[in-house]
Coordinates of C-alpha atoms in Angstrom, one line a residue:
Chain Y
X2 CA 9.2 -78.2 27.2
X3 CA 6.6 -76.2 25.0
X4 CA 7.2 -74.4 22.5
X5 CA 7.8 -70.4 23.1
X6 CA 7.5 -67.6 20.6
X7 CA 10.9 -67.7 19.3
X8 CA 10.2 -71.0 17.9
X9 CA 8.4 -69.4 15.2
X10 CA 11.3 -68.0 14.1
X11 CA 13.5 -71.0 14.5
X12 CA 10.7 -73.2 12.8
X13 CA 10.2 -70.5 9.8
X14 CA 14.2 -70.5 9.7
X15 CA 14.5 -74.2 9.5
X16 CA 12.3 -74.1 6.6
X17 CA 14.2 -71.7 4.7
X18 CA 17.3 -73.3 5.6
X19 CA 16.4 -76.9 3.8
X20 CA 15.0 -75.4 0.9
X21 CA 18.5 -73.8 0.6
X22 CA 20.1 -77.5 1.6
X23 CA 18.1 -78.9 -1.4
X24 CA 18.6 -76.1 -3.9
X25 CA 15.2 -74.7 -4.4
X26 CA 15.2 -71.4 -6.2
X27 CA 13.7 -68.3 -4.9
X28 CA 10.0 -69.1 -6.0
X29 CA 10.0 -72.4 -4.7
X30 CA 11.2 -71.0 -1.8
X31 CA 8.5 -68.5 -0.7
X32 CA 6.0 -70.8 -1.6
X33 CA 6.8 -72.9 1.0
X34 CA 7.5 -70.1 3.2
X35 CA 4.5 -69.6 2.6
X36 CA 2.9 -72.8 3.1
X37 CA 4.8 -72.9 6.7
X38 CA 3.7 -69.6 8.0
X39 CA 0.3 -71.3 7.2
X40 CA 1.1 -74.5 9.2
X41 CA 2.2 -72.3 12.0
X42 CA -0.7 -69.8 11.8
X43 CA -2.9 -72.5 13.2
X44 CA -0.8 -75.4 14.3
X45 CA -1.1 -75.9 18.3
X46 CA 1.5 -74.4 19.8
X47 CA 1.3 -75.6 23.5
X48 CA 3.1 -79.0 22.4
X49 CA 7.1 -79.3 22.2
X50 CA 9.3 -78.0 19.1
X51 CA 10.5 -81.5 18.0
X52 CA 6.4 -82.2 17.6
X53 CA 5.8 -78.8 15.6
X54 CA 8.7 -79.2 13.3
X55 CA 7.8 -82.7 12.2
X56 CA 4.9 -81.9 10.1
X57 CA 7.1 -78.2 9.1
X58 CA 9.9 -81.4 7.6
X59 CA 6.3 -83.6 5.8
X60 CA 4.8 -80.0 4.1
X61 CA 8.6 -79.8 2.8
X62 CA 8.8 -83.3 1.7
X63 CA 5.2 -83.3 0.2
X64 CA 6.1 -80.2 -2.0
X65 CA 9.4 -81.1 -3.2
X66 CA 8.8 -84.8 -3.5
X67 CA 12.1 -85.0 -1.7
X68 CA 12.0 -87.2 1.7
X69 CA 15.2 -86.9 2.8
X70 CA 16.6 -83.1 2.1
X71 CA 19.9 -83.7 4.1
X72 CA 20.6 -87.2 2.9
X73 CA 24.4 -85.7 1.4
X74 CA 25.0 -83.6 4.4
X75 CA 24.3 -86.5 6.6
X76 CA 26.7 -88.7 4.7
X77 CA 29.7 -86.6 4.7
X78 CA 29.1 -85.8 8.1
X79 CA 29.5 -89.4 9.3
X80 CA 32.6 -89.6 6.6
X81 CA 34.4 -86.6 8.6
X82 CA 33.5 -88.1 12.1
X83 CA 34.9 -91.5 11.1
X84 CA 38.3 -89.8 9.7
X85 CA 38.5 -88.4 13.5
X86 CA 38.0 -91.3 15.3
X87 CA 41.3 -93.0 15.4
X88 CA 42.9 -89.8 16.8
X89 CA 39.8 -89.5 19.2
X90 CA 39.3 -92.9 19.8
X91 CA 44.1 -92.7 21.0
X92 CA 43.1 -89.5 22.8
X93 CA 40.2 -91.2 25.1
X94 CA 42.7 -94.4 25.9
X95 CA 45.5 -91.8 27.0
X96 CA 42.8 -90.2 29.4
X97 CA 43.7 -89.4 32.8
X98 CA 39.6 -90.2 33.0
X99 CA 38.5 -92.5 29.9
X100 CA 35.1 -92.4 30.7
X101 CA 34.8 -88.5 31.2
X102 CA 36.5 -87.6 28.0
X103 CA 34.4 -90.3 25.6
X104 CA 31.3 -87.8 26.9
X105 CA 32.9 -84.6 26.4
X106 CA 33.6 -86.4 23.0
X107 CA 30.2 -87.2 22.5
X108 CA 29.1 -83.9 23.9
X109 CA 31.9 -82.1 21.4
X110 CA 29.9 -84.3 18.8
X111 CA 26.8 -82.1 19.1
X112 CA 28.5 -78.9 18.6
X113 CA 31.2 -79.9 15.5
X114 CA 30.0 -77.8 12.3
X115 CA 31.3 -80.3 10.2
X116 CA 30.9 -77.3 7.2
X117 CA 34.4 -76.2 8.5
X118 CA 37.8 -78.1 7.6
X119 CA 39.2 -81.3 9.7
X120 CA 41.4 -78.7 11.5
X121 CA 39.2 -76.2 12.5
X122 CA 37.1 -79.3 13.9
X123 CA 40.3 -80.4 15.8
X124 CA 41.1 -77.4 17.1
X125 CA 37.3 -76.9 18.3
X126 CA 37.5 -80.5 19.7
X127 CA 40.7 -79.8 21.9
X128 CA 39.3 -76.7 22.9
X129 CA 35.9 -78.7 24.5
X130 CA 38.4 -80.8 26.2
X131 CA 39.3 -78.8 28.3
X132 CA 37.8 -79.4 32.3
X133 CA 36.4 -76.2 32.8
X134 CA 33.7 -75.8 29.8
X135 CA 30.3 -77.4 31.1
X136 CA 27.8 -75.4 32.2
X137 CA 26.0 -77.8 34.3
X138 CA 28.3 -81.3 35.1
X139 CA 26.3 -84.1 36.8
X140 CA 28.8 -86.0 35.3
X141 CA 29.8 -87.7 38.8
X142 CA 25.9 -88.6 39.3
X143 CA 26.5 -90.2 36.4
X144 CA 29.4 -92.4 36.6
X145 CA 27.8 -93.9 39.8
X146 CA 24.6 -94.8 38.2
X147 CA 26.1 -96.6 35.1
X148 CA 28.1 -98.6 37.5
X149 CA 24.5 -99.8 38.6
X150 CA 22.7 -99.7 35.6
X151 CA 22.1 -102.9 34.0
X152 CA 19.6 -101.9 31.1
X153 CA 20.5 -98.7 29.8
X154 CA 19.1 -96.9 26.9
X155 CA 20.9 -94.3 24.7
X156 CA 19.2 -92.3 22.6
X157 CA 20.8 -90.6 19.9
X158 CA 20.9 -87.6 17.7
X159 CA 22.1 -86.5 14.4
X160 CA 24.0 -88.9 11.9
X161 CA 28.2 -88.0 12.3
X162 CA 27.9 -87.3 16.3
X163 CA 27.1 -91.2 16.3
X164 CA 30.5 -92.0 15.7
X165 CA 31.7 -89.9 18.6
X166 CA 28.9 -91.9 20.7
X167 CA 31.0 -94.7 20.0
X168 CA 33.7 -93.8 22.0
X169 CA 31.8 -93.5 24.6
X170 CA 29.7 -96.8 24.1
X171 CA 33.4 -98.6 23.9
X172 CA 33.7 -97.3 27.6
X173 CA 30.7 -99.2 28.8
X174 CA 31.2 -103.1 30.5
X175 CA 27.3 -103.3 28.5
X176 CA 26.7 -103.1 25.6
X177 CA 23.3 -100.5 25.4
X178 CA 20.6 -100.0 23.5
X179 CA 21.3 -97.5 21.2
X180 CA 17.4 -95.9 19.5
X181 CA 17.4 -93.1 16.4
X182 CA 14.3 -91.7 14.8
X183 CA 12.5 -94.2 12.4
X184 CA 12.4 -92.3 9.0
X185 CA 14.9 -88.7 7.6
X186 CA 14.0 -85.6 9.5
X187 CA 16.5 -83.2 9.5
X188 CA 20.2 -84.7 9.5
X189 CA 18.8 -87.2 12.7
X190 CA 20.0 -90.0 12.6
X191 CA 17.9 -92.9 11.2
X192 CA 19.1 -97.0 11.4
X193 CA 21.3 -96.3 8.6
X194 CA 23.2 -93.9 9.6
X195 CA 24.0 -95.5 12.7
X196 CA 24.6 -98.5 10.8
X197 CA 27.1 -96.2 8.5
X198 CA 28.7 -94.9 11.6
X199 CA 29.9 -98.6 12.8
X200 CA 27.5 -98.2 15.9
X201 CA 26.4 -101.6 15.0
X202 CA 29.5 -103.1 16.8
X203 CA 29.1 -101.6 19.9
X204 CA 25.2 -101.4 20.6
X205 CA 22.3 -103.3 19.9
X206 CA 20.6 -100.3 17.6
X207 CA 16.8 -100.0 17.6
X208 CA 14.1 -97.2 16.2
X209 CA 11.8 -95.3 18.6
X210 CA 9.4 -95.5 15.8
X211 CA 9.3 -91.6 16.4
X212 CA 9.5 -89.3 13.2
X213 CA 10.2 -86.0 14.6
X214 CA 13.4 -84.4 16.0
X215 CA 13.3 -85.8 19.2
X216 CA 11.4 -88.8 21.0
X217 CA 7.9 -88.1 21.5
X218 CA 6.7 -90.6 23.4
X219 CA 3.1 -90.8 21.8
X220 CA 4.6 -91.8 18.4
X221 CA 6.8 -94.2 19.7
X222 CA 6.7 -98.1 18.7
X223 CA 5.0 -99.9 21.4
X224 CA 8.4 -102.5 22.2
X225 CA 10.1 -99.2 22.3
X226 CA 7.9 -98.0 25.2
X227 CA 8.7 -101.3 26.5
X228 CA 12.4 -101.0 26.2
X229 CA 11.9 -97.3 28.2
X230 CA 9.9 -98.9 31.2
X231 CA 12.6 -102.0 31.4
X232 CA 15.4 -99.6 31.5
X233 CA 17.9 -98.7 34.4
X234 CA 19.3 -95.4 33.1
X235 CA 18.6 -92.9 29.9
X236 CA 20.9 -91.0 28.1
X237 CA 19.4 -88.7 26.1
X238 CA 21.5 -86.8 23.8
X239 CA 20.9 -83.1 22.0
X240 CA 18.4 -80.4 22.1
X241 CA 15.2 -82.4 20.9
X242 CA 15.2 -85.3 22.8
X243 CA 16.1 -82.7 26.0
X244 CA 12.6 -80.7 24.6
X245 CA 10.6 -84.3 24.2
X246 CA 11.7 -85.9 27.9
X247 CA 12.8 -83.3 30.6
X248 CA 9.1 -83.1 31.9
X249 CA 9.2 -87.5 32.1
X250 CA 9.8 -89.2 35.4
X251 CA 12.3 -91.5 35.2
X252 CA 16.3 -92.2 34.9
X253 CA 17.3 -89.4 32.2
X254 CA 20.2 -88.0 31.8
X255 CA 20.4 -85.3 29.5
X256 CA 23.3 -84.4 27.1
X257 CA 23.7 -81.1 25.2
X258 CA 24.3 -78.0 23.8
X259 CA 22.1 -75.6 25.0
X260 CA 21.7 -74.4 20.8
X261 CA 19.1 -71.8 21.4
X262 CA 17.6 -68.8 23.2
X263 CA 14.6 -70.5 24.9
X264 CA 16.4 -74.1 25.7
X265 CA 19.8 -72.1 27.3
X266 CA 16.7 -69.7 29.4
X267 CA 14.8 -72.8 30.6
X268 CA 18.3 -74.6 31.4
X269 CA 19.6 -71.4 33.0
X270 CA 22.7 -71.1 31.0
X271 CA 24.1 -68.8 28.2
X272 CA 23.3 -69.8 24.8
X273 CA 25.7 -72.3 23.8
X274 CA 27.0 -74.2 26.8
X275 CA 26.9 -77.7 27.0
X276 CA 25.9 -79.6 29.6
X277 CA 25.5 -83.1 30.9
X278 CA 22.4 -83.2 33.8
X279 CA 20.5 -85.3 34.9
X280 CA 16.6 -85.2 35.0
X281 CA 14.7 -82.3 37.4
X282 CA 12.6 -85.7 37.5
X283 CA 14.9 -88.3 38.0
X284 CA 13.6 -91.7 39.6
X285 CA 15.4 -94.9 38.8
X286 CA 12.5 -96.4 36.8
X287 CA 10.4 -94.9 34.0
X288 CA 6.7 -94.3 34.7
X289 CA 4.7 -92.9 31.7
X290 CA 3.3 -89.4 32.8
Chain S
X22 CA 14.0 -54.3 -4.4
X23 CA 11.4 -56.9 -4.2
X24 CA 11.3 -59.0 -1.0
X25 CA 13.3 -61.9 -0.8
X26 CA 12.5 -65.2 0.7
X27 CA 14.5 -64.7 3.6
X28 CA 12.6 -61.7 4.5
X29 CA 9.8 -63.7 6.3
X30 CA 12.0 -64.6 8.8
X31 CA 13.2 -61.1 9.2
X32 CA 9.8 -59.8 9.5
X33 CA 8.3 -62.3 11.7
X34 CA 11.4 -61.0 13.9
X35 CA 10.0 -58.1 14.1
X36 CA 7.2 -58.8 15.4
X37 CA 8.8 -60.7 17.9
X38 CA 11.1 -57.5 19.4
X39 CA 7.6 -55.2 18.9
X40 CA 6.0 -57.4 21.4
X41 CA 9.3 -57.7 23.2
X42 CA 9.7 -53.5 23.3
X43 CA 6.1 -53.2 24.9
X44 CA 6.1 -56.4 27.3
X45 CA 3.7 -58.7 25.9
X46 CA 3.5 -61.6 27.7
X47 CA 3.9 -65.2 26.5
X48 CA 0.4 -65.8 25.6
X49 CA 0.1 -62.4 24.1
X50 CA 3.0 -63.1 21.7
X51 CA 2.4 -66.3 20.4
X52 CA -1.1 -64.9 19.8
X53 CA 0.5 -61.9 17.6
X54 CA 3.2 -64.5 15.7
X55 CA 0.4 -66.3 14.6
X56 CA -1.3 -63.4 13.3
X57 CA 1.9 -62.5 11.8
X58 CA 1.9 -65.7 10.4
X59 CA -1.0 -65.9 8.9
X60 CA -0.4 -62.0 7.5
X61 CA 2.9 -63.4 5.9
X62 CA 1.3 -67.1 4.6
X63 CA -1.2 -65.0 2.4
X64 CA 0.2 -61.5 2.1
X65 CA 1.6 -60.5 -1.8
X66 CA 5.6 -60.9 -1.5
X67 CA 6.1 -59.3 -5.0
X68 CA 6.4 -55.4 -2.8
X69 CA 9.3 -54.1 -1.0
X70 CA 10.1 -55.3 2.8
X71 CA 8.7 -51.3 4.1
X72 CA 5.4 -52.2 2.3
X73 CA 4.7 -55.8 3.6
X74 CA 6.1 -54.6 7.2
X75 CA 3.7 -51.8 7.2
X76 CA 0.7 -53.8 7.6
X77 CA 2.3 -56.1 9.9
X78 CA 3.0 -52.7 12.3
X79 CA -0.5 -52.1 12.1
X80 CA -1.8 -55.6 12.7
X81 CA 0.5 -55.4 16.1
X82 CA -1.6 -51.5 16.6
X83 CA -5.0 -53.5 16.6
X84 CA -4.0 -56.0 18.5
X85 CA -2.7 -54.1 21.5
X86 CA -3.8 -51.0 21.1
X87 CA -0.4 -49.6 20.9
X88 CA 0.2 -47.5 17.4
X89 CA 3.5 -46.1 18.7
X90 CA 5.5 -49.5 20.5
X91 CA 8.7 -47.4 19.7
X92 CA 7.8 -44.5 21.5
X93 CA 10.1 -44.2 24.9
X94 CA 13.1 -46.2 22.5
X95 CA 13.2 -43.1 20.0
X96 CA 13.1 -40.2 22.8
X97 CA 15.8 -42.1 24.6
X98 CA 17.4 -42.6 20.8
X99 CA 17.2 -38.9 20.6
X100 CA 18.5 -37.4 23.7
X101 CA 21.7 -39.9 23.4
X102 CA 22.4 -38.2 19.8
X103 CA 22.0 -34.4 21.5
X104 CA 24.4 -35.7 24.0
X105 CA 26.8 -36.4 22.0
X106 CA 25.9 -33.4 19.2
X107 CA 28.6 -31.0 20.6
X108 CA 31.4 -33.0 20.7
X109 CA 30.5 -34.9 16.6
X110 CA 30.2 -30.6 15.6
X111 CA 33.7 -30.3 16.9
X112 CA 34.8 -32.8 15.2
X113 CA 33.3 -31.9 11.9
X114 CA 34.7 -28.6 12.0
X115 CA 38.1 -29.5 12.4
X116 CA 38.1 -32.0 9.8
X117 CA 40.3 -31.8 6.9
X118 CA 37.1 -32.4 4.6
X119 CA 33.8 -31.0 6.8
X120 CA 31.2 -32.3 4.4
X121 CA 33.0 -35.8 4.0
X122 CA 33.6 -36.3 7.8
X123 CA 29.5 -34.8 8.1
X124 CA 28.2 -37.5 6.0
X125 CA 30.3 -40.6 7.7
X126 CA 28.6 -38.8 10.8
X127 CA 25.5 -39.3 9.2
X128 CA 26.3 -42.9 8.0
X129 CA 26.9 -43.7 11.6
X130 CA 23.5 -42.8 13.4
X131 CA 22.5 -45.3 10.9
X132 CA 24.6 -47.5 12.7
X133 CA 25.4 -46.9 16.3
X134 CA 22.9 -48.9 18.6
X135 CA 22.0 -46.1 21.9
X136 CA 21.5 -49.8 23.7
X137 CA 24.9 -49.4 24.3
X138 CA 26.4 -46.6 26.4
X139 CA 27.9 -43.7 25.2
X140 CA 31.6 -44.6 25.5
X141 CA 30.8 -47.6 23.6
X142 CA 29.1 -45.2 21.1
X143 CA 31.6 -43.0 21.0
X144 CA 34.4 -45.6 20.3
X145 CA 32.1 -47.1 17.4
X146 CA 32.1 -43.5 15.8
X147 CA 35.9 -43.1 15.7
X148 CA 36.3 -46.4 14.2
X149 CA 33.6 -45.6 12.0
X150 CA 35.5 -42.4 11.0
X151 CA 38.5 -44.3 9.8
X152 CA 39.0 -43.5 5.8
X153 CA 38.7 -47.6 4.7
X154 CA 35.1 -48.0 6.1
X155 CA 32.7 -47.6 3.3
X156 CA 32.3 -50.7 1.0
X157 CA 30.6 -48.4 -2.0
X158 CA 32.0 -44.6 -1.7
X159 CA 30.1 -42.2 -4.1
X160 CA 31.3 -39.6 -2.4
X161 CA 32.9 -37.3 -5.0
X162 CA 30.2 -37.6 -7.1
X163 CA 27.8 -36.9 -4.6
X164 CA 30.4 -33.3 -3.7
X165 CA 29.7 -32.0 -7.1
X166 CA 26.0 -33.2 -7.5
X167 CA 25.6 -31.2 -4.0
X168 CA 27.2 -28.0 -5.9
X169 CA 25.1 -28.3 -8.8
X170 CA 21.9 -28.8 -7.2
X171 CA 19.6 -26.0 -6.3
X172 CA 16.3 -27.9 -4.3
X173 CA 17.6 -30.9 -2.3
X174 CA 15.4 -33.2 -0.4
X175 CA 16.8 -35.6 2.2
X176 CA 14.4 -38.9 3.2
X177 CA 15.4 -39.1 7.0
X178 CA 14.9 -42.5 8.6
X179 CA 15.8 -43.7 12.2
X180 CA 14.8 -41.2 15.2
X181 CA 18.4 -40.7 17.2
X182 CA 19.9 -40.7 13.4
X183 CA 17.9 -37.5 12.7
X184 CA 21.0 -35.4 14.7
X185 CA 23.6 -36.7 12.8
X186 CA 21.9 -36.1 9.7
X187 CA 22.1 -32.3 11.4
X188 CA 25.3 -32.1 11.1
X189 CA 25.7 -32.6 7.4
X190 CA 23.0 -30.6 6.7
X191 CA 24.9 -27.9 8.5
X192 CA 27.0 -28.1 5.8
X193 CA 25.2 -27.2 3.2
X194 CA 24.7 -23.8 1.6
X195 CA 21.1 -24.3 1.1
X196 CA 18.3 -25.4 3.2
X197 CA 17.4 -28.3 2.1
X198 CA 14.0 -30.3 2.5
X199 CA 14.2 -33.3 5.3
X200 CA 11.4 -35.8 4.8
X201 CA 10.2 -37.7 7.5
X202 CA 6.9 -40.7 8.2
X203 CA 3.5 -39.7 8.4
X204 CA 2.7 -41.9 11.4
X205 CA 4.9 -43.7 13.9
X206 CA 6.1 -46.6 12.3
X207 CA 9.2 -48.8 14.2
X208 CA 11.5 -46.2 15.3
X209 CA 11.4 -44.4 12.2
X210 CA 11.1 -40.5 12.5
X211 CA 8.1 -38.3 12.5
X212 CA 7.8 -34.6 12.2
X213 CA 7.6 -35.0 16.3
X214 CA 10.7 -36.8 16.4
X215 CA 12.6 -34.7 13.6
X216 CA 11.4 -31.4 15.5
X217 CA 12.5 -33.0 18.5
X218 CA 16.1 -33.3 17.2
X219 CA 16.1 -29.5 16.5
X220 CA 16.3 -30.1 13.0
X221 CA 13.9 -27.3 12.0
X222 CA 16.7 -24.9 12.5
X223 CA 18.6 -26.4 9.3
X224 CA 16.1 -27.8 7.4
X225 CA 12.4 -27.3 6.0
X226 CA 10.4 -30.4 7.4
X227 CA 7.8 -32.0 5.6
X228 CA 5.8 -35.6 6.1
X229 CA 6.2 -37.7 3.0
X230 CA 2.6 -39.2 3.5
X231 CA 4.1 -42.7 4.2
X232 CA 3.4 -44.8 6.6
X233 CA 5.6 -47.5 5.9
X234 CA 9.4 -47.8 7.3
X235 CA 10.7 -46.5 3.7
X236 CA 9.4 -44.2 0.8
X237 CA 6.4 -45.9 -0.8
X238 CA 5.7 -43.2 -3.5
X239 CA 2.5 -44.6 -4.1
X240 CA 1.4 -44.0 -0.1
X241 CA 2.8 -40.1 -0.7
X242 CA 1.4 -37.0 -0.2
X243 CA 0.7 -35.7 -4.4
X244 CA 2.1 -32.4 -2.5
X245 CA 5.6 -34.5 -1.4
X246 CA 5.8 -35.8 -5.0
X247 CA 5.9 -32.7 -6.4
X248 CA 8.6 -31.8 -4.5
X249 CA 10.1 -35.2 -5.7
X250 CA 9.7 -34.2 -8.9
X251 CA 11.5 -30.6 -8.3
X252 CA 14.3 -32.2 -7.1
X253 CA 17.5 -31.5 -8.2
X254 CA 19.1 -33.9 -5.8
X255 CA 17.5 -36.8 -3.5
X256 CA 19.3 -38.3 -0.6
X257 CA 17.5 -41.4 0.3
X258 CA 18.9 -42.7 3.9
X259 CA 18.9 -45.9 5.4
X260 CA 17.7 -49.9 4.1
X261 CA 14.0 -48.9 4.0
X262 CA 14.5 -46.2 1.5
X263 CA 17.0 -47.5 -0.5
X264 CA 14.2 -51.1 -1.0
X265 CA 11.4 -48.7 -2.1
X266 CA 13.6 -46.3 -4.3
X267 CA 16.1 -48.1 -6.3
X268 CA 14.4 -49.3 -9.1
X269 CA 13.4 -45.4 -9.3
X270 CA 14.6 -42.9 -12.3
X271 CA 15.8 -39.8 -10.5
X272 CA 18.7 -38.1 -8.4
X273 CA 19.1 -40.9 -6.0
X274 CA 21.7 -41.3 -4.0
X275 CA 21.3 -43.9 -1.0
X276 CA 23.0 -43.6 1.9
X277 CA 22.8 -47.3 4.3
X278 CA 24.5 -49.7 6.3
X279 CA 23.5 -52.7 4.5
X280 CA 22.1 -54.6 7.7
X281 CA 20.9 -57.7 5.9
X282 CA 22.2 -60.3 4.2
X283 CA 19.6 -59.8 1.3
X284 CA 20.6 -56.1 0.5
X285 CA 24.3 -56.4 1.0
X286 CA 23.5 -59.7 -1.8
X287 CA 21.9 -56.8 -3.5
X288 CA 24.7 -54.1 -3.3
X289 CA 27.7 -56.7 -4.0
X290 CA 29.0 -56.1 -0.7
X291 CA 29.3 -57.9 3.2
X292 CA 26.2 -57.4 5.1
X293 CA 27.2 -54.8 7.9
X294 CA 28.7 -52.3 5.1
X295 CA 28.2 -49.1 4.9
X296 CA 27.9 -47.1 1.2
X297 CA 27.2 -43.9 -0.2
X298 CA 25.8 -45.0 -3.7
X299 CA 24.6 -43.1 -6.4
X300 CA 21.5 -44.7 -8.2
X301 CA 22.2 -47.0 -10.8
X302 CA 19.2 -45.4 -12.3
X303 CA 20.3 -41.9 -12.0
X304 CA 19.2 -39.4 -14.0
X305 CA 19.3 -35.6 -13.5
X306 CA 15.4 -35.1 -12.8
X307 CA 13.1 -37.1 -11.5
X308 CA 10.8 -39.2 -13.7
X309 CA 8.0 -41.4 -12.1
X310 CA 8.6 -44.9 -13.7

């Protein structure tokens, strides 16, 4: 999916919103404002968000010196998620359907705020639980094609929703291949945060070798690529890897909020709903466009 | 009140809704974002918003051809307000305090969104009438500065807004001066639109010579800053006028919803407030700093 005009706003708002995360003061600040209206002045445009914001995140790091501006946030994030998951981890086993509620969990994973109290993120949790809240629900298509998958690839998405992966990892007879991005961008998870999240026990972990957002294939390691073609069924999770892959032929499944204007319009849902769908391109084996 | 940092984002979402007002197409608006862009990456940020937007207006004129985008939105702003003109008079003039319940009239075209339909409107305006709505409340100062005062001048701002500034000026003993734009800028008022909302009938209406959305006073007419300078009393309405004349020395009083987050900051109040304020800087006469 390329980028539409309202990602300059998003983008220019990203910007601002890091070098608030990282406690620049107001100069600081509108210099590299300025510096990323620059960027995006002449950047190319007709590529996806996840591949314009990753050189937004290296102009941040190169003027603050600072490579990973939501290293704390991503932290306590995880710390939260893992306080959760006992309760999560009961509610799942309780399940009339195990497997359905570990991927509303994971879904509710990519919509938790964890800025608000352990309550509030309860009470938020509880009310995703409920059957009637996803916009688009392939989640039948699904269930019948893990039952035949026997290579599947997960790909994940920001540190703290990887423990609420888990629970839905615990539900598979496999254990999967679970990929994050290869260095900090944004509060992504990287290898350790998956290894902070216990993910380790449940997946064989791997980096895409990718450093933006999302996956974008070009920038991937080449035994990731590998991994992709050998694979029987991809999950991706969360808006960037949904803006990176939904134009790829081959077993996706996509799982996320629809966060913004443009993603919710191209989805054809209101902004905000979540969804679990599987690929407009769906074939059973990867071929690189 | 200089420009904050988070006033790129603001004004690169205004040129976003321009394009959106006049149907640009895709291609059309990513072209004017990056020129917007580029504007804001290089453009001095040490003004007010009104005089950084101004240029930015005028880089969407060239582009398109368009110098008023606002055009149909204002009429349709207007002819809403004269709709519902009778019924705010009535209202007024059974008041228990006319010239209070005229002003909170006044408050509210700065307010009420004519997107939305009349009833809606209508309800917003009641609510808005309520006593406990204003976050900063002037008012009684403002009753006696408006007995004193022999040559008032009012800076309108919004088109629509103009008739409910009618109604306080109704109120008033003498005629005062009503200010408008020089050229169409947003959907700030012109002399068109001020005639437009009959206001000739209680006011004297003069251009200030400005082209931005607020009162730059070094963009004004030398004949409008000598009625500045007159002045026994200034009513300065809406954000625009209130960023450009704050730091002033003079008769201010600003009348605004705050609609940002960086001028409520500014104010000490919740964006969305509403205030009658008198000028931290006031002084009886007005002294060009």
């Amino acid at each position: 999916m390329k980028a539409a005009p309202e990602c300059f706003i998003c983008l220019l708002n990203q910007a601002l919103r890091t070098a608030r995360v990282t406690g620049l003061d107001q100069e600081q600040t509108k210099a590299l404002l300025r510096q990323s209206c620059s960027y995006l002045a002449t950047t190319d445009f007709e590529r996806t968000p996840p591949e314009i914001s990753e050189e937004l995140y290296k102009l941040f790091s190169r003027q603050t010196g600072n490579q990973d501006p939501y290293y704390f946030l991503k932290r306590e994030s995880i710390k939260k998620a893992l306080e959760l998951y006992p309760d999560l981890k009961k509610k799942v086993s309780e399940a009339a359907d195990p497997l359905r509620t570990s991927l509303k969990i994971s879904l509710a994973g990519n919509i938790i705020d964890f800025g608000a109290g352990a309550v509030a993120d309860w009470a938020r949790i509880e009310s995703f639980l409920d059957p009637g809240n996803l916009e688009i629900d392939h989640y039948e298509w699904l269930k019948e094609d893990l039952k035949k998958a026997r290579k599947i690839i997960f790909l994940g998405d920001n540190a703290g929703e990887t423990v609420f992966d888990r629970l839905f990892l615990e539900q598979l007879e496999q254990k999967v291949i679970y990929a994050v991005r290869e260095k900090p961008i944004i509060n992504d998870a990287t290898l350790e945060e998956a290894k902070l999240s216990r993910l380790e026990e449940v997946a064989k972990l791997v980096s895409s070798g990718c450093q933006a957002p999302g996956t974008v294939l070009q920038s991937c390691h080449p035994e990731f690529l590998s991994l992709l073609s050998e694979a029987d069924l991809i999950i991706a999770k969360g808006q960037g890897n949904f803006e990176c892959l939904e134009q790829e032929r081959g077993p996706f499944y996509f799982l996320l909020k629809a966060k913004c204007e443009v993603v919710a319009r191209y989805l054809g849902v209101k902004p905000g709903s979540l969804v679990i769908t599987r690929s407009r391109n769906f074939i059973p084996k990867y071929h690189r466009s």
